[in-house]
N, C-alpha and C. Protein backbone atom coordinates (compact mmCIF):
# COMPACT_ATOMS: atom_id res chain seq x y z
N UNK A 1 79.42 77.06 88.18
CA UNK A 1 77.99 76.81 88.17
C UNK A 1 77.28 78.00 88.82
N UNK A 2 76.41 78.34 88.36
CA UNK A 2 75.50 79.31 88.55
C UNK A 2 74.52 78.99 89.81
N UNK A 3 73.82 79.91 90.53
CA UNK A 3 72.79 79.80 91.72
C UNK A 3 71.74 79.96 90.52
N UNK A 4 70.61 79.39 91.66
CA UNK A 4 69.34 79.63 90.89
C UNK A 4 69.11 80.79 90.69
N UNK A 5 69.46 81.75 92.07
CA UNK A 5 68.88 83.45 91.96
C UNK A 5 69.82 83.59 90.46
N UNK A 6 70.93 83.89 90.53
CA UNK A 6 71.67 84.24 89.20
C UNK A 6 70.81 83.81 88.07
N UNK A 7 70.62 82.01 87.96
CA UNK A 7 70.26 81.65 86.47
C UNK A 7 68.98 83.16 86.42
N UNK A 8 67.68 83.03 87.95
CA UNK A 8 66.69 83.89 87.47
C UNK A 8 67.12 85.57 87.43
N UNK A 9 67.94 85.95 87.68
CA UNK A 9 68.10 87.24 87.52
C UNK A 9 68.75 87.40 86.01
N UNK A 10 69.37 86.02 85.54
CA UNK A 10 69.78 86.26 83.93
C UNK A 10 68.37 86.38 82.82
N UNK A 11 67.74 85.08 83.07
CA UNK A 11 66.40 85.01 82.94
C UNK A 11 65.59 86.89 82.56
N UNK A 12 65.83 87.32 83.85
CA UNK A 12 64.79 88.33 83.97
C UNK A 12 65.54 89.61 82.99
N UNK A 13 66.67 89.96 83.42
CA UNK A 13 67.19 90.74 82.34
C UNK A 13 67.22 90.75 81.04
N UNK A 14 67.31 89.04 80.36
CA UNK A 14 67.10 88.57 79.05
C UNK A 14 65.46 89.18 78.68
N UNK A 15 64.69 89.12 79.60
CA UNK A 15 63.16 89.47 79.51
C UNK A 15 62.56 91.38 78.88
N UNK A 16 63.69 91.52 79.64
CA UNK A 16 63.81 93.34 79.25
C UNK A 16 64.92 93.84 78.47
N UNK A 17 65.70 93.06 78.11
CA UNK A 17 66.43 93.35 76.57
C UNK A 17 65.12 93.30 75.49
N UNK A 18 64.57 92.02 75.81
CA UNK A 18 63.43 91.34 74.39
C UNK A 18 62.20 92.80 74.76
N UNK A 19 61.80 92.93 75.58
CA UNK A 19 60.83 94.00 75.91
C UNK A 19 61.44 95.71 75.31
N UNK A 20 62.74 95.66 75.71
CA UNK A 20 63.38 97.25 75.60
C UNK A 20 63.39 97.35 73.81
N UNK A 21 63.31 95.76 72.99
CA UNK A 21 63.83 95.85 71.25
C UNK A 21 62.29 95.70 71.05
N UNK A 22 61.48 95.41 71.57
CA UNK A 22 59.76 95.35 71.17
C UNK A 22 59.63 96.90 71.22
N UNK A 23 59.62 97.40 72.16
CA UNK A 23 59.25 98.68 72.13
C UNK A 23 59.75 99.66 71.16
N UNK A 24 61.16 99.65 71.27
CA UNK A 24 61.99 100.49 69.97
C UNK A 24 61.65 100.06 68.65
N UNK A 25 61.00 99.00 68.46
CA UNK A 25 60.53 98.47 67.21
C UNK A 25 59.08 98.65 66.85
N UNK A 26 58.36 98.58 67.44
CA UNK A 26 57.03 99.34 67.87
C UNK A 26 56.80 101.12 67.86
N UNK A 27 57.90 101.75 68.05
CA UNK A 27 58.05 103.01 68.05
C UNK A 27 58.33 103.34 66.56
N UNK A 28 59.15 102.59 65.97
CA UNK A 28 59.82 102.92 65.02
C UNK A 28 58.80 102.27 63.82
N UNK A 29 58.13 101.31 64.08
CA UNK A 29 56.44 100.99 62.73
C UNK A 29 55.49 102.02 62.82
N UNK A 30 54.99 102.40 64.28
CA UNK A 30 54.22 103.66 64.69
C UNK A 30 54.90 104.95 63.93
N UNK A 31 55.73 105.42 63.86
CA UNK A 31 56.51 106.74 63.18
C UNK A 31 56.66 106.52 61.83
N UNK A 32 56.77 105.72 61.33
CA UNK A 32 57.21 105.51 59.57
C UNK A 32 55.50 105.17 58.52
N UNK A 33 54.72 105.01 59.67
CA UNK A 33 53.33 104.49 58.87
C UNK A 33 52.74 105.64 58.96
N UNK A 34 51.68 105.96 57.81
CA UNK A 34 51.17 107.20 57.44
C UNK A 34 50.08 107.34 58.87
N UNK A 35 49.34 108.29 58.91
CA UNK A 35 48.52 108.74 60.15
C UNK A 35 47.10 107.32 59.59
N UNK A 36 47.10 107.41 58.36
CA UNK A 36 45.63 106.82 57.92
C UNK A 36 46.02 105.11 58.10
N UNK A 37 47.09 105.14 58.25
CA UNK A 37 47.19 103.39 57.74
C UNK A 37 47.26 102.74 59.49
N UNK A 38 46.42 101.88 59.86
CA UNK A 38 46.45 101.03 61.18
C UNK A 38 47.40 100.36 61.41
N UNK A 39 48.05 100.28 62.67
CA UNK A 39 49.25 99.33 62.72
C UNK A 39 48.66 98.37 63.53
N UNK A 40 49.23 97.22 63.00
CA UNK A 40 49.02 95.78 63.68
C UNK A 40 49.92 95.63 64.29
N UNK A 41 49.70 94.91 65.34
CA UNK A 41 50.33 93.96 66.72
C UNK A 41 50.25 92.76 66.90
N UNK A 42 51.63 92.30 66.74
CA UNK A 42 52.07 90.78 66.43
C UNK A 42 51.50 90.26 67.98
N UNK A 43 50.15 89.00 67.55
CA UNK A 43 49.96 88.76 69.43
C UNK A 43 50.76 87.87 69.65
N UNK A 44 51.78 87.75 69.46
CA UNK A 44 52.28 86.78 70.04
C UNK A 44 53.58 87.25 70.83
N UNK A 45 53.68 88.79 70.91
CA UNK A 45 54.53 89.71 72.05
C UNK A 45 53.45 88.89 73.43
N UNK A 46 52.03 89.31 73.08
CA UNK A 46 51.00 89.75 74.25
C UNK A 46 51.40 88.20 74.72
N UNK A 47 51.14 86.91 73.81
CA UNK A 47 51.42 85.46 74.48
C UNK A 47 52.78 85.33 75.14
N UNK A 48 53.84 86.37 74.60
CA UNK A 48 55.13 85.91 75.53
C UNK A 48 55.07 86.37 77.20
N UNK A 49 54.00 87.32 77.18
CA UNK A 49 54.18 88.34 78.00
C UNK A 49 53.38 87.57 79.18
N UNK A 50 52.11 87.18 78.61
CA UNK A 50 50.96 86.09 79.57
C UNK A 50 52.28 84.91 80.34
N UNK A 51 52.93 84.62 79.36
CA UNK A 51 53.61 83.52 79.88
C UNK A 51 54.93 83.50 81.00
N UNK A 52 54.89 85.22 80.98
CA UNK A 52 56.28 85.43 81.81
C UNK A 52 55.02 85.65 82.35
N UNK A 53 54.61 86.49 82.78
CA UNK A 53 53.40 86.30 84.03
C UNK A 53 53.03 85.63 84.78
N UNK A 54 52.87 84.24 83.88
CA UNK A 54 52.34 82.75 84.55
C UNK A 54 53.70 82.23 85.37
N UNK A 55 54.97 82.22 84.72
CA UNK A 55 56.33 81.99 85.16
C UNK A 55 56.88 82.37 86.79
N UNK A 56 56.58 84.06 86.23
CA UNK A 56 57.18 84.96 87.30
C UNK A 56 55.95 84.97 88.54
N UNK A 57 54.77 84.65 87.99
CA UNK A 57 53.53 84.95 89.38
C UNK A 57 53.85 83.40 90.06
N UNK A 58 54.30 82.61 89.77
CA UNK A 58 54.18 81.14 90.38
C UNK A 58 55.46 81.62 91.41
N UNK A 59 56.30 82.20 91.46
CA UNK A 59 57.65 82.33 92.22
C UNK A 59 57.53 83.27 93.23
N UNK A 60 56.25 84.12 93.03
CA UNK A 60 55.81 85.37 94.46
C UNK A 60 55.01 84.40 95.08
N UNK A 61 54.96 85.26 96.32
CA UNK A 61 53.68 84.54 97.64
C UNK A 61 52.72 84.96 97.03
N UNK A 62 51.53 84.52 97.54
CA UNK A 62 50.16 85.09 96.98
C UNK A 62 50.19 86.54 97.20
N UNK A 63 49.33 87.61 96.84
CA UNK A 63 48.98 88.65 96.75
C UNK A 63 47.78 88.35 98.08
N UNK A 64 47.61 89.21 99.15
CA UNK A 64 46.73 89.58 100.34
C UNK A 64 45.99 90.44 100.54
N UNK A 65 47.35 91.26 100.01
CA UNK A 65 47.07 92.82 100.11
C UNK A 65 47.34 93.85 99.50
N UNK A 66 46.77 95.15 99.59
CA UNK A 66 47.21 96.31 98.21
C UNK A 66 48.60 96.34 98.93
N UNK A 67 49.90 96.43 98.13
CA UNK A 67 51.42 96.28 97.88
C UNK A 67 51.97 97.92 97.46
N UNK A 68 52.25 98.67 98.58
CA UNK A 68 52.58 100.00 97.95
C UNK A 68 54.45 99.81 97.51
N UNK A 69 54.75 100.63 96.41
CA UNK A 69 56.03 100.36 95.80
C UNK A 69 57.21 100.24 96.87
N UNK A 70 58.26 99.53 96.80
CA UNK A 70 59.31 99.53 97.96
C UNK A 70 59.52 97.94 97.44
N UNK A 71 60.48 97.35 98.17
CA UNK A 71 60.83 95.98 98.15
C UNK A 71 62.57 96.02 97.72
N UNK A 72 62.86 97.18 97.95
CA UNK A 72 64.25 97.38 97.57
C UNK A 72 64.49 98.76 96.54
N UNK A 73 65.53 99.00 96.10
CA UNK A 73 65.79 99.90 94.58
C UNK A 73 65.76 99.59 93.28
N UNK A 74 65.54 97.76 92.86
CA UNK A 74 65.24 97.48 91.92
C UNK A 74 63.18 97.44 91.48
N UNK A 75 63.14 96.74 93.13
CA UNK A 75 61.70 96.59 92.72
C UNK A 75 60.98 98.24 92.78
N UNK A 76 61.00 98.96 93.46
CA UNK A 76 61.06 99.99 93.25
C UNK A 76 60.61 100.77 92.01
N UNK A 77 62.15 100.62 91.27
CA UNK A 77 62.09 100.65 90.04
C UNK A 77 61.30 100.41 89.01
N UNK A 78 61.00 99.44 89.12
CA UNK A 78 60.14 98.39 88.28
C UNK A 78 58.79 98.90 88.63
N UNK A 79 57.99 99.04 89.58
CA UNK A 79 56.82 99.83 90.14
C UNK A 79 56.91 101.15 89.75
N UNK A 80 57.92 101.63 89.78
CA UNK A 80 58.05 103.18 88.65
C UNK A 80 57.39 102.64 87.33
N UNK A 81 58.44 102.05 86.97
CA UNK A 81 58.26 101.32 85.07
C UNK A 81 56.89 101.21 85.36
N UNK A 82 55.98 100.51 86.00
CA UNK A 82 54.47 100.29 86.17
C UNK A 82 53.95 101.24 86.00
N UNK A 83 53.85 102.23 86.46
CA UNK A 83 53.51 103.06 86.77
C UNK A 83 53.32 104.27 85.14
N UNK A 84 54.61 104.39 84.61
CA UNK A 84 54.92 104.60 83.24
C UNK A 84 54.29 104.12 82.24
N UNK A 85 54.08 102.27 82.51
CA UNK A 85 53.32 102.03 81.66
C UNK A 85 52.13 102.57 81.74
N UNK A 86 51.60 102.53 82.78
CA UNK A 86 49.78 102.93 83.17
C UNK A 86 49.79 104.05 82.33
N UNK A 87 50.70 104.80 82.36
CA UNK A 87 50.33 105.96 81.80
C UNK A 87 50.97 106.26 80.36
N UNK A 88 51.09 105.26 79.39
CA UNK A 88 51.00 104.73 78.23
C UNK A 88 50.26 104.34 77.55
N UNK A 89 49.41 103.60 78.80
CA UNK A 89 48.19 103.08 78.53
C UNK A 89 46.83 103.67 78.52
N UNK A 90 47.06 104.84 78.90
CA UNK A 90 46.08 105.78 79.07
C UNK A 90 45.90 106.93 77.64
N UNK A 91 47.34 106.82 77.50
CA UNK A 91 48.09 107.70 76.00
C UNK A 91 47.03 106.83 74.86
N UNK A 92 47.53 105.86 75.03
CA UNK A 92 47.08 104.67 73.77
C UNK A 92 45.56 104.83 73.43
N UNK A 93 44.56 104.95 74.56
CA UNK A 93 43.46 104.74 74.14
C UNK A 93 42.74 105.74 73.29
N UNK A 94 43.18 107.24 73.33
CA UNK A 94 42.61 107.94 72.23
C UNK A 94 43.31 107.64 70.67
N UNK A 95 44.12 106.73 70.75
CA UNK A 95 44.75 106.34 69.34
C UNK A 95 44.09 104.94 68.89
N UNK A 96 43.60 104.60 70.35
CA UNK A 96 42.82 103.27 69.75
C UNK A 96 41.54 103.87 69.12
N UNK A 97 40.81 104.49 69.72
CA UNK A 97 39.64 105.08 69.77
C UNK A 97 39.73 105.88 68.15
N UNK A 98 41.13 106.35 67.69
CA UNK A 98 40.73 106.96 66.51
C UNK A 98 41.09 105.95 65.21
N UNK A 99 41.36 104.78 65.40
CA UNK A 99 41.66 103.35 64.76
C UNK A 99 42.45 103.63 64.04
N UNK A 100 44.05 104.12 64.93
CA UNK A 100 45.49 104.58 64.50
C UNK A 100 45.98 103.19 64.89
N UNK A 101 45.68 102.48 65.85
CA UNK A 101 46.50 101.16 66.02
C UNK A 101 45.57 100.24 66.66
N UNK A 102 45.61 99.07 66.34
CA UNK A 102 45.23 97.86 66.92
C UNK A 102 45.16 97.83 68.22
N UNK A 103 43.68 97.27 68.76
CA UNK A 103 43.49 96.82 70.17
C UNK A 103 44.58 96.17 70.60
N UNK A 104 44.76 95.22 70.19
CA UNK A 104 45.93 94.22 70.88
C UNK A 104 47.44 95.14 71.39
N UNK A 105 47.41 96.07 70.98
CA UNK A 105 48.61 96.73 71.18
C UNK A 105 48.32 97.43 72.37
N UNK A 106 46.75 97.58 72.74
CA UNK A 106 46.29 98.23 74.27
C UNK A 106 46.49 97.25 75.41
N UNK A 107 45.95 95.90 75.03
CA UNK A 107 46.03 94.55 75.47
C UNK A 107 47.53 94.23 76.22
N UNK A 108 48.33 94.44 74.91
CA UNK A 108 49.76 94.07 75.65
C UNK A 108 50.33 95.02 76.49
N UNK A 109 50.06 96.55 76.16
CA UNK A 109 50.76 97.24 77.36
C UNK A 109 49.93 97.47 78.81
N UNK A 110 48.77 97.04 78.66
CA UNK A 110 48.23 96.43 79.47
C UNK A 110 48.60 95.21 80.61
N UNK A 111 48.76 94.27 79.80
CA UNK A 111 49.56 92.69 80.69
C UNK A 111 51.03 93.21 80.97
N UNK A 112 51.87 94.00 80.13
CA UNK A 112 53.10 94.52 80.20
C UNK A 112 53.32 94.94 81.66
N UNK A 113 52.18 96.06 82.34
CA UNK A 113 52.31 96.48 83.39
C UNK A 113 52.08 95.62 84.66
N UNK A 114 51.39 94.71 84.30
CA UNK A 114 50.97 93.58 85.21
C UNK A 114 52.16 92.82 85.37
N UNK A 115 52.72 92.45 84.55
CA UNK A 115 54.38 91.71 84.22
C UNK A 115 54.75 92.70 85.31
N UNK A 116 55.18 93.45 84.72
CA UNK A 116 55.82 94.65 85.77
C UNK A 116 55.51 94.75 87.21
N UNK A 117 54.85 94.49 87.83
CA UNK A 117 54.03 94.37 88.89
C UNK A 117 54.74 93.16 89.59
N UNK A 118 54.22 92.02 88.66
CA UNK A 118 54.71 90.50 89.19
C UNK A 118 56.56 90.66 89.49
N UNK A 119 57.11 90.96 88.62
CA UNK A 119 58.34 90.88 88.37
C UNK A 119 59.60 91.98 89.82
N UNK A 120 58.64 92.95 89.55
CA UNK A 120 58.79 93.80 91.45
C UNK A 120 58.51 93.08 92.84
N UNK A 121 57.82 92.50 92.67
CA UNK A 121 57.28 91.62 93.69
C UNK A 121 58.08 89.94 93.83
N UNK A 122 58.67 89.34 92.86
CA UNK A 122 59.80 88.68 92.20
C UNK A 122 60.82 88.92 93.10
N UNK A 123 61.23 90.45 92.35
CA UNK A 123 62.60 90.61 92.86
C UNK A 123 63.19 91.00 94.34
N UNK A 124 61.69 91.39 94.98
CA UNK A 124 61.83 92.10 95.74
C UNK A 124 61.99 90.64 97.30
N UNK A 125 61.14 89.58 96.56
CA UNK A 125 60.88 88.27 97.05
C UNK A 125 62.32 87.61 97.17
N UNK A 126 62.89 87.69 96.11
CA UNK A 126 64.16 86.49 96.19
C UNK A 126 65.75 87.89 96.59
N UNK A 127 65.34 89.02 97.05
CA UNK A 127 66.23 89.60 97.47
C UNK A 127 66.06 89.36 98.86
N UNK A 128 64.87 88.70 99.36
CA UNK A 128 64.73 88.84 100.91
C UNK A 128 63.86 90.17 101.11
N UNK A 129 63.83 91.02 100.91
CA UNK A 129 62.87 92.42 101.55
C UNK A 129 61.57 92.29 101.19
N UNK A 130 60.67 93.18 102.38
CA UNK A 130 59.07 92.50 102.74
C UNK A 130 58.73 93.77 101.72
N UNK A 131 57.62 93.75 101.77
CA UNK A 131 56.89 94.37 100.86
C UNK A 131 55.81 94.95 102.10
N UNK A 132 55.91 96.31 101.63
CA UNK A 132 54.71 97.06 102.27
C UNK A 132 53.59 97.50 101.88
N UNK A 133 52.73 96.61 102.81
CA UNK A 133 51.25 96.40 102.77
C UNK A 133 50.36 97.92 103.20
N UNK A 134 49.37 98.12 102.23
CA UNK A 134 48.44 99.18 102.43
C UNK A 134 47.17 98.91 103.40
N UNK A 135 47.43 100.00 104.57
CA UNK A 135 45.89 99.50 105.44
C UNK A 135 45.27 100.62 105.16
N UNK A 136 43.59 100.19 105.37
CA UNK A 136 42.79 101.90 105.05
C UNK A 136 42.98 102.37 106.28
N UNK A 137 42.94 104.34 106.06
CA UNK A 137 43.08 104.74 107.79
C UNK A 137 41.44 104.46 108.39
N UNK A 138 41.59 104.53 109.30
CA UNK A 138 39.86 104.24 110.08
C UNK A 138 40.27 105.75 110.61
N UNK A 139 40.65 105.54 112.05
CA UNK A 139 40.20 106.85 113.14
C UNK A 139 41.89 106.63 113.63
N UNK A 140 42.53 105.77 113.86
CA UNK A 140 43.82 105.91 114.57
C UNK A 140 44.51 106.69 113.66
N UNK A 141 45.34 108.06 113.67
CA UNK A 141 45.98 108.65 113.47
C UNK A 141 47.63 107.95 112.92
N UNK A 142 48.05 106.65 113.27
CA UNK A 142 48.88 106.30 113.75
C UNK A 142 49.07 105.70 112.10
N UNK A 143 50.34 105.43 111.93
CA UNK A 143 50.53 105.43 110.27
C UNK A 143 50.47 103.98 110.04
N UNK A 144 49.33 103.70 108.82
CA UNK A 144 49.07 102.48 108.40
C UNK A 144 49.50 101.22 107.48
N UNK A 145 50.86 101.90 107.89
CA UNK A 145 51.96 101.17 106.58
C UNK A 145 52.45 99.72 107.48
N UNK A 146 52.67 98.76 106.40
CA UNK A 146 53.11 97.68 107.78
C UNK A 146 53.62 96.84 106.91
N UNK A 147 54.38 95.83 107.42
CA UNK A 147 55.20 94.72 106.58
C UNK A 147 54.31 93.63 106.51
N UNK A 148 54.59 93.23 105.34
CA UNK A 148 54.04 91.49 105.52
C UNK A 148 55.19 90.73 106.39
N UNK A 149 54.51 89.91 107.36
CA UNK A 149 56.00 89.11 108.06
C UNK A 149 56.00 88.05 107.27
C-alpha cells in the first residue's frame, strides 16, 4: 500500500508527462501549419490545468507573502520551469498580436505558470521545507530573507 505523499507525488508526475506530450504536440501543430493559417487551442488543456490548480492550491497553506524560489531542489526547479514559462509567455504575445495563434493558447501558458507556482509550493510543503518569504529593505542593512515558521 502506498502513502498518501507517494499516491501525490505519482499524481504529480502523471501531471507533467500529460503537460511534457501537450507541449511536444503543440510544438509540432505550430511547425507543420503554414505562417498564414491560425492555430487553435483545445480549451480544455486550459480546464485541466484550472483544475490541477484548484487541486494542488487546496493542499498549500495560504499564500502571505511574496515566496522567493527555494523549498528544496525540486521546488526550486519547478520555480525555474515558472520562470521559463513567463518567458514563453512573453514570446507568445507578438504571435498573438500577429493572429499566428489563438488567445487561449496565451491563457493556458499563462495558468500553466501559476500551476507551476502552486505545485513548488506543494512540493516544497509535503517535503517539510519552509519557504522563503520576501521582506522590502527599509533602512536596516541586515538581510531581509526569513522563513515562514
Amino acid at each position: 500500500m502506498y502513502s498518501n505523499e507517494m499516491r501525490s507525488l505519482y499524481s504529480f508526475c502523471l501531471i507533467f508527462f500529460i503537460f511534457q506530450f501537450l507541449l511536444y504536440f503543440y510544438i509540432y501543430i505550430f511547425l507543420i501549419n503554414l505562417p498564414s493559417e491560425k492555430t487553435k487551442f483545445d480549451v480544455s488543456f486550459y480546464n485541466f490545468v484550472n483544475e490541477q490548480i484548484d487541486v494542488y492550491g487546496d493542499r498549500t497553506p495560504p499564500l502571505r507573502a511574496f515566496i522567493l524560489p527555494g523549498g528544496g531542489e525540486l521546488s526550486s526547479t519547478l520555480q525555474y520551469a515558472r520562470a521559463v514559462c513567463r518567458r514563453v509567455e512573453r514570446t507568445i504575445v507578438p504571435l498573438l498580436k500577429a493572429e499566428a495563434i489563438d488567445g487561449d493558447c496565451l491563457r493556458f501558458v499563462n495558468r500553466l505558470s501559476d500551476l507551476l507556482f502552486i505545485l513548488a509550493r506543494y512540493i516544497a510543503s509535503i517535503s517539510g521545507r519552509k519557504e522563503a518569504v520576501y521582506h522590502r529593505f527599509q533602512s536596516d542593512p541586515e538581510s531581509k530573507i526569513t522563513q515562514i515558521p
